[in-house]
Amino acid sequence: MEYGNHAHQLPTDLGAPAPVLRWRFRAMSATAIFAVLSGIDLLISHRFDYVLRGWLMGLMICLSFCIGGLALLMVQWVTGGKWGLLLRRPLEAMSRTLPLVFLMFLPIAIFAKRLYIWARVTDPQAALHAGLIDAMQAHAIAYKRPYLNVEGFWIRGVAYFIIFGIFVYFLNRWSLQRDFDTQHGNRFWQKRFENLSGPGLVVYSLVLTGMCVDWVMSLDPTWFSSMFGFMFIVSQGYAALALAILMVLALAQYEPIQSIFRVTEQHDLGKLLFAFVMLNIYMAFSQYLIIWSGNLPNEIRWYMDRITGGWGPIAGLDFLFHWVLPFFLLLSRDLKRNKRRLATVCCIMLFARFWDTWWLIAPNFSGDSRNLHFSFGMLQYIFVPAAMVALWMAYYFTTLRTRGLVALNDPHLPEILEPEHAHA
Amino acid sequence: MATKDISPQNPMIDPETGEQRVIAPGHTFRSITEKLTRIVLTPHTPLGWFFGFTLAGSIAMMLLVAVTWLFLKGTGIWGITMPVAWGFAIINFVWWIGIGHAGTLISAILLLFKQKWRNSINRFAEAMTLFAVVCAAMFPVIHTGRPWLAIYWLFPYPNTMNYWPQFRSPLMWDVFAVSTYATISVVFWYIGMIPDLGTMRDRAKSKFGRFIYGQMALGWRGSARHWMRYETASLLLAGLATPLVLSVHTVISFDFAVAIMPGWHTTIFPPYFVAGAIYSGFAMVLTLAIPIRKFYHLEDLITLRHLDNCGKVMLATGFIVAYGYMTDIAYAWYSADKWEFFMAWNRIFGPMGWSYWILIFSNIAFPLTTLWSRRLRQNVVYLFIVSLIVNTGMWFERFVIVVTSLTRDYLPSSWGTYRATRWDYMTFVGTMGLFTALFFLFIRLLPMIPMSEIRQILPGAKINEAELQHKGGD
C-alpha cells in the first residue's frame, strides 16, 4: 500500500496492546467483587426477585453494547467514512460477545414467571377476583395472550439471537478475510459488506423492537408506546458509541491505534455522539409530550408509576445525565478534541444508560412503583448489573485480543495514516 | 450492480473507488463559471423555458381563482364537513412542508457531515424548500376563511381584551415552527448565494444586471476575510437549520398525535413524520433534478452519483416510514384498545381502504423493492417515475391519516364520509403551478448550482504537495 511522504507507518504487530490483559484482569476482579456483594445482599434481603430484576437490567445494558455495536458496525459499512475504520475492530469485538449475552438471557427466560406478571397469571379473571391484579391488567393479559405467553417468549428469544448471530458471523468473518485478501479489490468487499449491512439494519430494527417489547415493555402488560422500539434503537446507539469511543480513546495511547488515531476523526466521533444525545432526548421528550397531552388512563399510568412517589427526582436526574450534561459539554469544540474530556463525557453517558435502564425497569413492580424506598433488595440493581457488565467487559477484552486492531485493505487507511493539517 | 459490470473505460467511474464521480472529469474553474453563468446571463431565454413557465403560470392561475372564490364565499366551498372538519387544506399543508425538508437536510446536515456530493444540488434543493414552504404556509392562512383576520388569531400580541392564543395547542406551535423554518431557510439560502452573486455581478453584461447582482452580492470581493466569515456563517446557519429538519415536521405530527383520536394518538408519529418528509422531499429533488439536468445539459455536474445517493436516502427513509406503518398496525392490536384496532382495520379494509392500498403500493411495495438495485438507482427514467410515485404515495399517506381517521371515530352515529370539491382540487393543483412557476423564475434569474462550492471540489482546488515542496513552501 502506498503511503504519502509524511505518513505514519503501521507497526508490524497489529494485535491488542499488553494493557488490555490488565484491563481484563480488573474486569474479572470487579465481576467477582460484585457477585460476592450480590450474594451477601441476597442472604440479607432474601429477595431473589430483585436479583432477577437486576439481572434483566444487566442484560439490557450488555445487549446495548453487543447489538448496538453490531448496528453501528452495519451503519459504518453502509455510510462509509473514516470514523468507521477507527471503530471497526472495537465494534466487531463488541458484536462477538453475542454468545455471552445469550447465556445472560437464559435465566430471564427460565425465571420468566417470577419477572413477568403475564407469565405468572394463567387465569386473569381469577387473579382479578383474588385482587392480585386490577381490571386493566386483567384485560391486557387476556387480550395479549396470543403474543405474551411463555412458549412464545422462549421461541422468539432464541430466534432473535439466531438472527443476530448470522449477521455477527458473516460481518466478522468477512472482515478478517478482507485483511489478507489480495485477489479481490476494495470494490468487491465494499459491495459485499453493503449488501449484508443494508438489509441487516432493516432486520435489526424489527428484531430489536421485538426484543424490547418482550423483555422490557411487557413488564407492564398494560403499557404500550409505538415509539418504544425506536427509542431503544437510539439508546443502543447512544450506549454502544459511547463505549466504543471510550475504548478507542484508551487504546489510542498504545500502538497500533496510536498510528491511525487523529484529532480530526476524534472530533467527528464527538459530533456523532452529540447527534445521538440529541436524537435520544428527541425521542424521549416526544413520547412524554404525546402521552402527557393525551392523559389517557391506560397510558399515563406508566409515567405516573415513575415520576411520583419519590421517582420524580430520579427522572429529573435521568434528564440531567442523559441530556443536559452531555449536551452542554459536547457543544464545546475543544472538549471534543481533548481525549481525557471526551472520555469523561462517554463515562457520563454510560452512567446515564445505567440510570435510565433502572428507571425503566424498577418502577414496573408493585411495591416499587410510585414508591421509591431503600431496601437491601434494591441494592441488587447496583450489584447484579455491575457484575454482569464487568463480566461482559472481561469477555469483550478477550474477543478484542483475537485479531488485529486495524483493519487492512481499507481504502481509508492511507488517508488516516497521513498526519493531519494544523487547521483540520 | 456486480463489480464486473463496471466498465473501466467509462470516464464517469472513479477508478480508485469504482463509484460514479461527483463531477465529470475535465472541468476547470473557468468552465464551471462559464457554464453556469451562461444559463442566467444569456439574453436568449430558451423557448422551452417560456413554455414551461407559461404552463406553470396558467396552472397557478387556478389557485388564484380558487382562492378568490374562497375569500368571497368562505370555506363552505370546500368538501369539509362533519366529521371531516380537516380536509385537503391540512393534507396539502403537511405534504408541502414535508417536501421542503430535503432541501434543508441537503444544505445543512450534509454540510455538517462533510458530504461533498451535496454541492451540486444544494442550491436548487434549498430553493425547492422555500417555494414548498410558501405553498404550505398558504394553507393554514386560507383555511381560516377570513385570512385578513388570521394574524389576530395566530400571533400572540398584547391586546386590550387580554386575549391570547392557546399556547398548549400544537397548531400554535406550528406558527412558530414554520415561521422559524422559513426565516432560517431564506437566510441560509441567501448567504450561501453571495459568492455566486459576486461572480454574476462581475460577469453581467448589462448595466441593470450588474446593479441588481451587485446590490445582492453585498460588496463581496472574495477576500480571505470574506471567505472566512462566509464559512463561519454557513456553519452556524447549518447548525441552526439542522434541528429544524427534525422540529418542524415533529411539531406538525403533534397536530395529530396530542389529540386522543384513534389513529392519531400514537407516539411513533414524530420520527415517522420526519422520515416521511425527507422521503417525499428527496423524491421531489429527483422530480426536479432529472428534467433540469437534461434540459440544461448539466449531466456532468448533476451526475448519476447524485441521483444514486438520493435513491439511497429514499431507501433509508422509506424503510423508516414502513417501520412506522408496521408499528402503527402492530400497536393498534397490542394496545388492547378496541377503538385503536378498529381504526387500523378501517384504514385497511374500510370504505376508504383504497387510499391505504395506494399508499402501500406507492411508498412501500414499489419503491422499497426496487430501490435496492444499484442498476435501477442509476436509471434516470426509473428514478423519475419512482419520484412521482412516492410523491403521490406521500400525499395519500396524509389523506389516510387526516380523512380516513376522521370519517369514523368513537360513535357510529357520527360517522360520515368525505368528498373533495372542485375547489379543493383547484387549490391543490394550483399550488403545484405556483411552485413550478417560482422554480422556473429561480433557474432563470439565479445560479441554480453553486459555482463557488463546485470549484472547491475540482482537482484544481486541491493542494499539490509536490509543487509546494518544489517552491519551498513545505
Coordinates of C-alpha atoms in Angstrom, one line a residue, chain A:
Chain A
M1 CA 0.0 0.0 0.0
E2 CA 1.4 3.4 -1.0
Y3 CA 1.6 6.0 1.7
G4 CA 2.5 9.7 1.5
N5 CA 5.9 11.1 2.3
H6 CA 4.9 12.0 5.9
A7 CA 2.6 9.2 6.6
H8 CA 2.8 7.1 9.7
Q9 CA 3.8 3.5 9.3
L10 CA 1.7 0.8 10.8
P11 CA 3.6 -1.3 13.3
T12 CA 4.2 -4.9 12.4
D13 CA 2.2 -6.2 15.4
L14 CA -1.4 -5.1 15.0
G15 CA -2.7 -7.0 18.0
A16 CA -4.2 -5.5 21.1
P17 CA -1.6 -3.9 23.4
A18 CA -0.5 -5.6 26.6
P19 CA -2.6 -3.3 28.9
V20 CA -5.7 -5.0 27.6
L21 CA -4.7 -8.0 29.6
R22 CA -4.5 -5.8 32.7
W23 CA -7.9 -4.3 32.0
R24 CA -9.4 -7.8 31.6
F25 CA -8.0 -8.8 35.0
R26 CA -9.5 -5.7 36.6
A27 CA -12.9 -6.5 34.9
M28 CA -12.8 -10.1 36.2
S29 CA -11.9 -8.9 39.7
A30 CA -14.8 -6.4 39.6
T31 CA -17.1 -9.3 38.5
A32 CA -16.0 -11.4 41.5
I33 CA -16.4 -8.5 43.9
F34 CA -19.9 -7.5 42.8
A35 CA -21.0 -11.1 42.5
V36 CA -20.0 -11.6 46.2
L37 CA -21.7 -8.4 47.2
S38 CA -24.9 -9.6 45.4
G39 CA -24.7 -12.9 47.2
I40 CA -24.3 -11.2 50.6
D41 CA -27.2 -8.9 49.8
L42 CA -29.3 -11.9 48.8
L43 CA -28.6 -13.5 52.1
I44 CA -29.6 -10.4 54.0
S45 CA -32.7 -9.5 51.9
H46 CA -33.9 -13.0 50.9
R47 CA -35.4 -11.3 47.8
F48 CA -34.4 -13.4 44.7
D49 CA -36.9 -11.4 42.7
Y50 CA -34.6 -8.4 43.0
V51 CA -31.7 -10.4 41.7
L52 CA -33.7 -11.2 38.6
R53 CA -34.7 -7.6 38.1
G54 CA -31.1 -6.5 38.4
W55 CA -30.2 -9.3 36.0
L56 CA -32.7 -8.0 33.5
M57 CA -31.2 -4.6 33.9
G58 CA -27.7 -6.0 33.3
L59 CA -28.9 -8.0 30.3
M60 CA -30.4 -4.9 28.7
I61 CA -27.1 -3.0 29.2
C62 CA -24.9 -5.8 27.9
L63 CA -27.3 -6.2 25.0
S64 CA -26.9 -2.5 24.2
F65 CA -23.2 -2.9 23.9
C66 CA -23.3 -6.1 21.9
I67 CA -26.2 -5.4 19.5
G68 CA -25.6 -1.7 19.5
G69 CA -22.1 -2.4 18.4
L70 CA -23.4 -4.7 15.6
A71 CA -25.8 -1.9 14.5
L72 CA -23.1 0.7 14.4
L73 CA -20.8 -1.7 12.5
M74 CA -23.5 -2.1 9.9
V75 CA -24.1 1.7 9.8
Q76 CA -20.4 2.4 9.1
W77 CA -20.4 -0.2 6.3
V78 CA -23.4 1.4 4.7
T79 CA -22.3 5.0 5.1
G80 CA -18.6 4.7 4.8
G81 CA -16.4 7.4 6.4
K82 CA -13.1 7.3 8.1
W83 CA -14.6 7.1 11.6
G84 CA -15.7 3.6 10.7
L85 CA -12.2 2.4 10.2
L86 CA -11.2 3.7 13.6
L87 CA -14.1 2.0 15.4
R88 CA -14.4 -1.1 13.3
R89 CA -12.4 -3.6 15.3
P90 CA -13.7 -2.5 18.7
L91 CA -17.3 -2.7 17.3
E92 CA -16.6 -6.1 15.8
A93 CA -15.3 -7.3 19.2
M94 CA -18.5 -5.9 20.8
S95 CA -20.7 -7.8 18.4
R96 CA -18.8 -11.1 19.0
T97 CA -19.9 -11.1 22.7
L98 CA -23.3 -12.3 21.5
P99 CA -22.8 -15.9 22.9
L100 CA -22.3 -14.4 26.4
V101 CA -25.3 -12.2 26.1
F102 CA -27.4 -15.2 25.0
L103 CA -26.2 -17.0 28.2
M104 CA -27.3 -14.0 30.2
F105 CA -30.7 -14.2 28.6
L106 CA -31.3 -17.8 29.7
P107 CA -32.0 -17.0 33.4
I108 CA -34.6 -14.4 32.3
A109 CA -36.4 -17.0 30.2
I110 CA -36.1 -19.7 32.8
F111 CA -37.5 -17.4 35.6
A112 CA -39.9 -15.6 33.3
K113 CA -42.8 -16.3 35.7
R114 CA -41.1 -14.5 38.5
L115 CA -40.4 -11.4 36.4
Y116 CA -43.4 -11.0 34.2
I117 CA -46.9 -10.8 35.5
W118 CA -48.4 -12.1 32.3
A119 CA -46.4 -15.3 32.6
R120 CA -47.4 -15.7 36.3
V121 CA -51.1 -15.1 35.8
T122 CA -52.6 -18.0 34.0
D123 CA -56.2 -17.1 34.7
P124 CA -56.7 -13.3 34.6
Q125 CA -60.3 -13.3 35.7
A126 CA -59.5 -15.4 38.8
A127 CA -56.5 -13.2 39.6
L128 CA -58.7 -10.2 39.2
H129 CA -61.3 -11.6 41.7
A130 CA -58.5 -12.6 44.0
G131 CA -57.3 -8.9 44.0
L132 CA -53.9 -9.8 42.6
I133 CA -54.3 -7.6 39.5
D134 CA -56.6 -4.8 38.5
A135 CA -59.2 -4.8 35.7
M136 CA -56.9 -3.0 33.2
Q137 CA -54.2 -5.6 33.8
A138 CA -56.7 -8.5 33.6
H139 CA -58.0 -7.2 30.2
A140 CA -54.5 -6.6 28.8
I141 CA -53.2 -10.1 29.9
A142 CA -56.2 -11.9 28.5
Y143 CA -56.2 -9.9 25.3
K144 CA -52.4 -10.2 24.6
R145 CA -52.2 -13.9 25.5
P146 CA -51.6 -14.9 21.9
Y147 CA -48.4 -12.9 22.0
L148 CA -47.4 -12.7 25.7
N149 CA -47.0 -16.4 26.6
V150 CA -44.0 -18.3 27.9
E151 CA -43.6 -20.5 24.9
G152 CA -43.6 -17.6 22.5
F153 CA -41.2 -15.8 24.8
W154 CA -38.7 -18.6 24.5
I155 CA -39.1 -19.2 20.8
R156 CA -38.8 -15.5 19.9
G157 CA -35.9 -15.0 22.3
V158 CA -33.9 -17.9 20.7
A159 CA -34.9 -16.7 17.2
Y160 CA -33.6 -13.1 18.0
F161 CA -30.2 -14.4 18.9
I162 CA -30.0 -16.7 15.9
I163 CA -30.9 -13.9 13.5
F164 CA -28.3 -11.6 15.1
G165 CA -25.8 -14.4 15.1
I166 CA -25.9 -14.7 11.4
F167 CA -25.0 -11.1 10.9
V168 CA -22.3 -11.2 13.6
Y169 CA -20.8 -14.3 12.0
F170 CA -20.6 -13.0 8.4
L171 CA -19.5 -9.5 9.2
N172 CA -16.7 -10.6 11.4
R173 CA -15.6 -13.5 9.1
W174 CA -15.5 -11.4 6.0
S175 CA -13.7 -8.6 7.8
L176 CA -10.9 -10.9 8.7
Q177 CA -10.8 -12.4 5.2
R178 CA -10.5 -9.0 3.8
D179 CA -7.4 -8.3 5.8
F180 CA -5.4 -11.0 4.0
D181 CA -7.2 -10.9 0.6
T182 CA -5.1 -10.0 -2.4
Q183 CA -7.4 -11.3 -5.1
H184 CA -10.4 -9.1 -4.9
G185 CA -10.3 -5.3 -4.8
N186 CA -11.9 -2.9 -2.5
R187 CA -15.0 -2.7 -4.6
F188 CA -15.8 -6.4 -4.2
W189 CA -15.6 -6.2 -0.4
Q190 CA -17.4 -2.9 -0.1
K191 CA -20.3 -4.3 -2.1
R192 CA -20.3 -7.5 0.0
F193 CA -20.5 -5.6 3.2
E194 CA -23.1 -3.2 2.0
N195 CA -25.3 -5.9 0.6
L196 CA -25.3 -7.6 4.0
S197 CA -25.5 -4.5 6.2
G198 CA -28.3 -2.7 4.3
P199 CA -30.9 -5.4 4.9
G200 CA -29.2 -6.1 8.2
L201 CA -30.2 -2.7 9.5
V202 CA -33.8 -3.3 8.5
V203 CA -33.8 -6.7 10.2
Y204 CA -32.0 -5.2 13.3
S205 CA -34.8 -2.6 13.7
L206 CA -37.5 -5.2 13.6
V207 CA -35.8 -7.7 15.8
L208 CA -34.8 -5.1 18.4
T209 CA -38.3 -3.8 18.6
G210 CA -39.5 -7.4 19.3
M211 CA -36.8 -7.7 22.0
C212 CA -37.6 -4.6 23.8
V213 CA -41.4 -5.3 23.7
D214 CA -40.8 -8.8 25.1
W215 CA -38.2 -8.1 27.7
V216 CA -39.0 -4.6 28.9
M217 CA -42.3 -3.2 27.7
S218 CA -44.2 -6.4 28.7
L219 CA -43.1 -5.9 32.4
D220 CA -46.2 -3.8 32.5
P221 CA -48.7 -5.6 30.2
T222 CA -51.0 -2.6 30.1
W223 CA -48.3 -0.3 28.7
F224 CA -47.7 0.4 25.0
S225 CA -46.0 3.0 23.0
S226 CA -45.3 2.7 19.3
M227 CA -42.1 4.7 19.6
F228 CA -40.6 2.4 22.3
G229 CA -38.7 0.2 19.8
F230 CA -37.3 3.3 18.1
M231 CA -36.2 4.7 21.4
F232 CA -34.4 1.5 22.2
I233 CA -32.6 1.6 18.8
V234 CA -31.4 5.1 19.5
S235 CA -30.4 4.4 23.1
Q236 CA -28.4 1.4 21.9
G237 CA -26.5 3.6 19.5
Y238 CA -26.0 6.1 22.4
A239 CA -24.5 3.4 24.7
A240 CA -22.5 1.5 22.1
L241 CA -21.0 4.6 20.6
A242 CA -20.0 6.0 24.0
L243 CA -18.4 2.7 24.9
A244 CA -16.6 2.3 21.5
I245 CA -15.2 5.8 21.7
L246 CA -14.1 5.2 25.2
M247 CA -12.3 2.1 24.1
V248 CA -10.6 3.8 21.2
L249 CA -9.5 6.7 23.4
A250 CA -8.0 4.2 25.8
L251 CA -6.3 2.2 23.1
A252 CA -5.0 5.3 21.4
Q253 CA -2.3 5.5 24.0
Y254 CA -0.7 2.4 22.5
E255 CA 0.1 1.0 19.1
P256 CA -1.4 0.2 16.7
I257 CA -4.4 2.5 17.3
Q258 CA -1.9 5.3 18.1
S259 CA -0.8 5.3 14.4
I260 CA -4.2 5.8 13.0
F261 CA -5.8 8.0 15.6
R262 CA -6.1 11.6 14.6
V263 CA -7.8 14.5 16.3
T264 CA -9.9 15.1 13.1
E265 CA -11.6 11.7 13.5
Q266 CA -11.9 12.1 17.2
H267 CA -13.8 15.4 16.6
D268 CA -16.1 13.6 14.1
L269 CA -16.8 11.0 16.6
G270 CA -17.6 13.6 19.2
K271 CA -20.1 15.2 16.8
L272 CA -21.7 11.8 16.1
L273 CA -22.0 11.3 19.9
F274 CA -23.7 14.7 20.0
A275 CA -26.2 13.6 17.3
F276 CA -27.1 10.6 19.4
V277 CA -27.5 12.8 22.5
M278 CA -30.0 15.0 20.6
L279 CA -31.8 12.0 19.0
N280 CA -32.2 10.4 22.4
I281 CA -33.8 13.4 24.0
Y282 CA -35.9 14.0 21.0
M283 CA -37.5 10.5 21.2
A284 CA -37.9 10.6 25.0
F285 CA -39.4 14.1 25.0
S286 CA -41.8 13.4 22.1
Q287 CA -43.1 10.2 23.8
Y288 CA -43.6 12.0 27.1
L289 CA -45.3 15.1 25.5
I290 CA -47.8 12.9 23.5
I291 CA -48.7 10.8 26.4
W292 CA -48.9 13.8 28.8
S293 CA -51.2 15.7 26.4
G294 CA -53.4 12.7 25.8
N295 CA -53.6 12.0 29.6
L296 CA -55.4 8.7 28.9
P297 CA -55.7 6.3 31.9
N298 CA -54.1 3.3 30.0
E299 CA -51.0 5.3 29.0
I300 CA -50.4 7.9 31.7
R301 CA -50.2 5.3 34.4
W302 CA -46.7 4.2 33.1
Y303 CA -45.4 7.7 33.6
M304 CA -47.1 8.2 36.9
D305 CA -45.5 5.0 38.2
R306 CA -42.1 6.5 37.6
I307 CA -42.5 10.2 38.3
T308 CA -44.4 10.1 41.6
G309 CA -43.7 8.5 45.0
G310 CA -40.1 9.6 45.1
W311 CA -39.3 8.7 41.5
G312 CA -39.6 12.3 40.3
P313 CA -36.0 13.3 41.3
I314 CA -34.8 10.1 39.6
A315 CA -36.5 11.1 36.4
G316 CA -35.0 14.6 36.8
L317 CA -31.5 13.2 37.2
D318 CA -32.1 10.9 34.3
F319 CA -32.7 14.0 32.2
L320 CA -29.6 15.7 33.7
F321 CA -27.3 12.7 33.0
H322 CA -28.8 11.8 29.7
W323 CA -29.1 15.1 28.0
V324 CA -28.2 18.3 30.0
L325 CA -24.6 17.3 30.9
P326 CA -23.6 15.6 27.6
F327 CA -25.3 18.3 25.5
F328 CA -23.6 21.3 27.1
L329 CA -20.3 19.5 27.3
L330 CA -20.3 18.3 23.7
L331 CA -21.2 21.8 22.4
S332 CA -17.5 22.6 23.0
R333 CA -15.2 22.1 20.1
D334 CA -12.2 21.9 22.4
L335 CA -13.7 19.2 24.5
K336 CA -14.5 17.0 21.5
R337 CA -10.8 17.3 20.6
N338 CA -9.5 16.5 24.0
K339 CA -9.1 12.8 24.8
R340 CA -9.5 12.9 28.5
R341 CA -12.5 15.2 28.5
L342 CA -14.2 13.3 25.7
A343 CA -13.6 10.1 27.7
T344 CA -15.3 11.8 30.7
V345 CA -18.4 12.6 28.7
C346 CA -18.5 9.0 27.4
C347 CA -18.4 7.8 31.0
I348 CA -21.3 10.2 32.0
M349 CA -23.3 8.8 29.0
L350 CA -22.7 5.2 30.0
F351 CA -23.7 6.0 33.6
A352 CA -26.8 7.7 32.2
R353 CA -27.7 4.4 30.4
F354 CA -27.4 2.6 33.7
W355 CA -29.6 5.2 35.4
D356 CA -32.2 5.2 32.6
T357 CA -32.4 1.4 32.5
W358 CA -33.1 1.3 36.2
W359 CA -35.7 3.9 35.8
L360 CA -37.4 1.9 33.0
I361 CA -37.3 -1.4 34.8
A362 CA -37.7 -0.9 38.6
P363 CA -41.0 1.0 38.8
N364 CA -42.8 -1.8 36.9
F365 CA -43.0 -3.9 40.0
S366 CA -45.7 -3.5 42.6
G367 CA -44.2 -2.3 45.8
D368 CA -41.7 -0.1 44.0
S369 CA -43.9 1.7 41.5
R370 CA -44.8 5.2 42.9
N371 CA -42.9 4.2 46.0
L372 CA -39.1 4.7 45.9
H373 CA -37.6 3.5 49.1
F374 CA -34.5 1.9 50.4
S375 CA -34.3 -1.8 50.9
F376 CA -31.5 -4.3 50.7
G377 CA -33.2 -5.9 47.7
M378 CA -32.9 -2.6 45.8
L379 CA -29.1 -2.8 46.1
Q380 CA -29.3 -5.7 43.6
Y381 CA -29.9 -3.0 40.9
I382 CA -26.3 -2.0 41.5
F383 CA -24.5 -5.3 42.3
V384 CA -26.0 -7.6 39.7
P385 CA -25.7 -5.2 36.6
A386 CA -22.2 -4.2 37.8
A387 CA -21.1 -7.8 38.0
M388 CA -22.7 -8.6 34.6
V389 CA -21.2 -5.6 32.8
A390 CA -17.8 -6.3 34.4
L391 CA -18.1 -9.9 33.1
W392 CA -19.1 -8.7 29.7
M393 CA -16.1 -6.3 29.7
A394 CA -13.7 -9.1 30.6
Y395 CA -15.2 -11.2 27.7
Y396 CA -15.0 -8.2 25.4
F397 CA -11.3 -7.7 26.1
T398 CA -10.8 -11.4 25.3
T399 CA -12.5 -11.0 22.0
L400 CA -10.6 -7.8 21.3
R401 CA -7.3 -9.7 21.5
T402 CA -8.3 -12.3 19.0
R403 CA -7.5 -10.2 15.9
G404 CA -5.6 -7.1 14.8
L405 CA -7.0 -3.8 15.9
V406 CA -6.5 -2.1 12.5
A407 CA -8.4 -3.4 9.5
L408 CA -6.2 -3.8 6.5
N409 CA -7.1 -3.3 2.8
D410 CA -9.4 -0.5 3.7
P411 CA -9.4 2.4 1.2
H412 CA -9.4 4.9 4.0
L413 CA -6.2 3.5 5.6
P414 CA -3.6 5.6 3.6
E415 CA -5.5 8.7 4.3
I416 CA -5.9 8.1 8.0
L417 CA -2.2 7.4 8.3
E418 CA -1.4 10.8 6.9
P419 CA -0.6 13.5 9.5
E420 CA -3.4 16.0 9.8
H421 CA -3.1 19.6 8.9
A422 CA -2.9 22.0 11.7
H423 CA -6.2 23.6 10.8
A424 CA -8.2 20.4 10.4

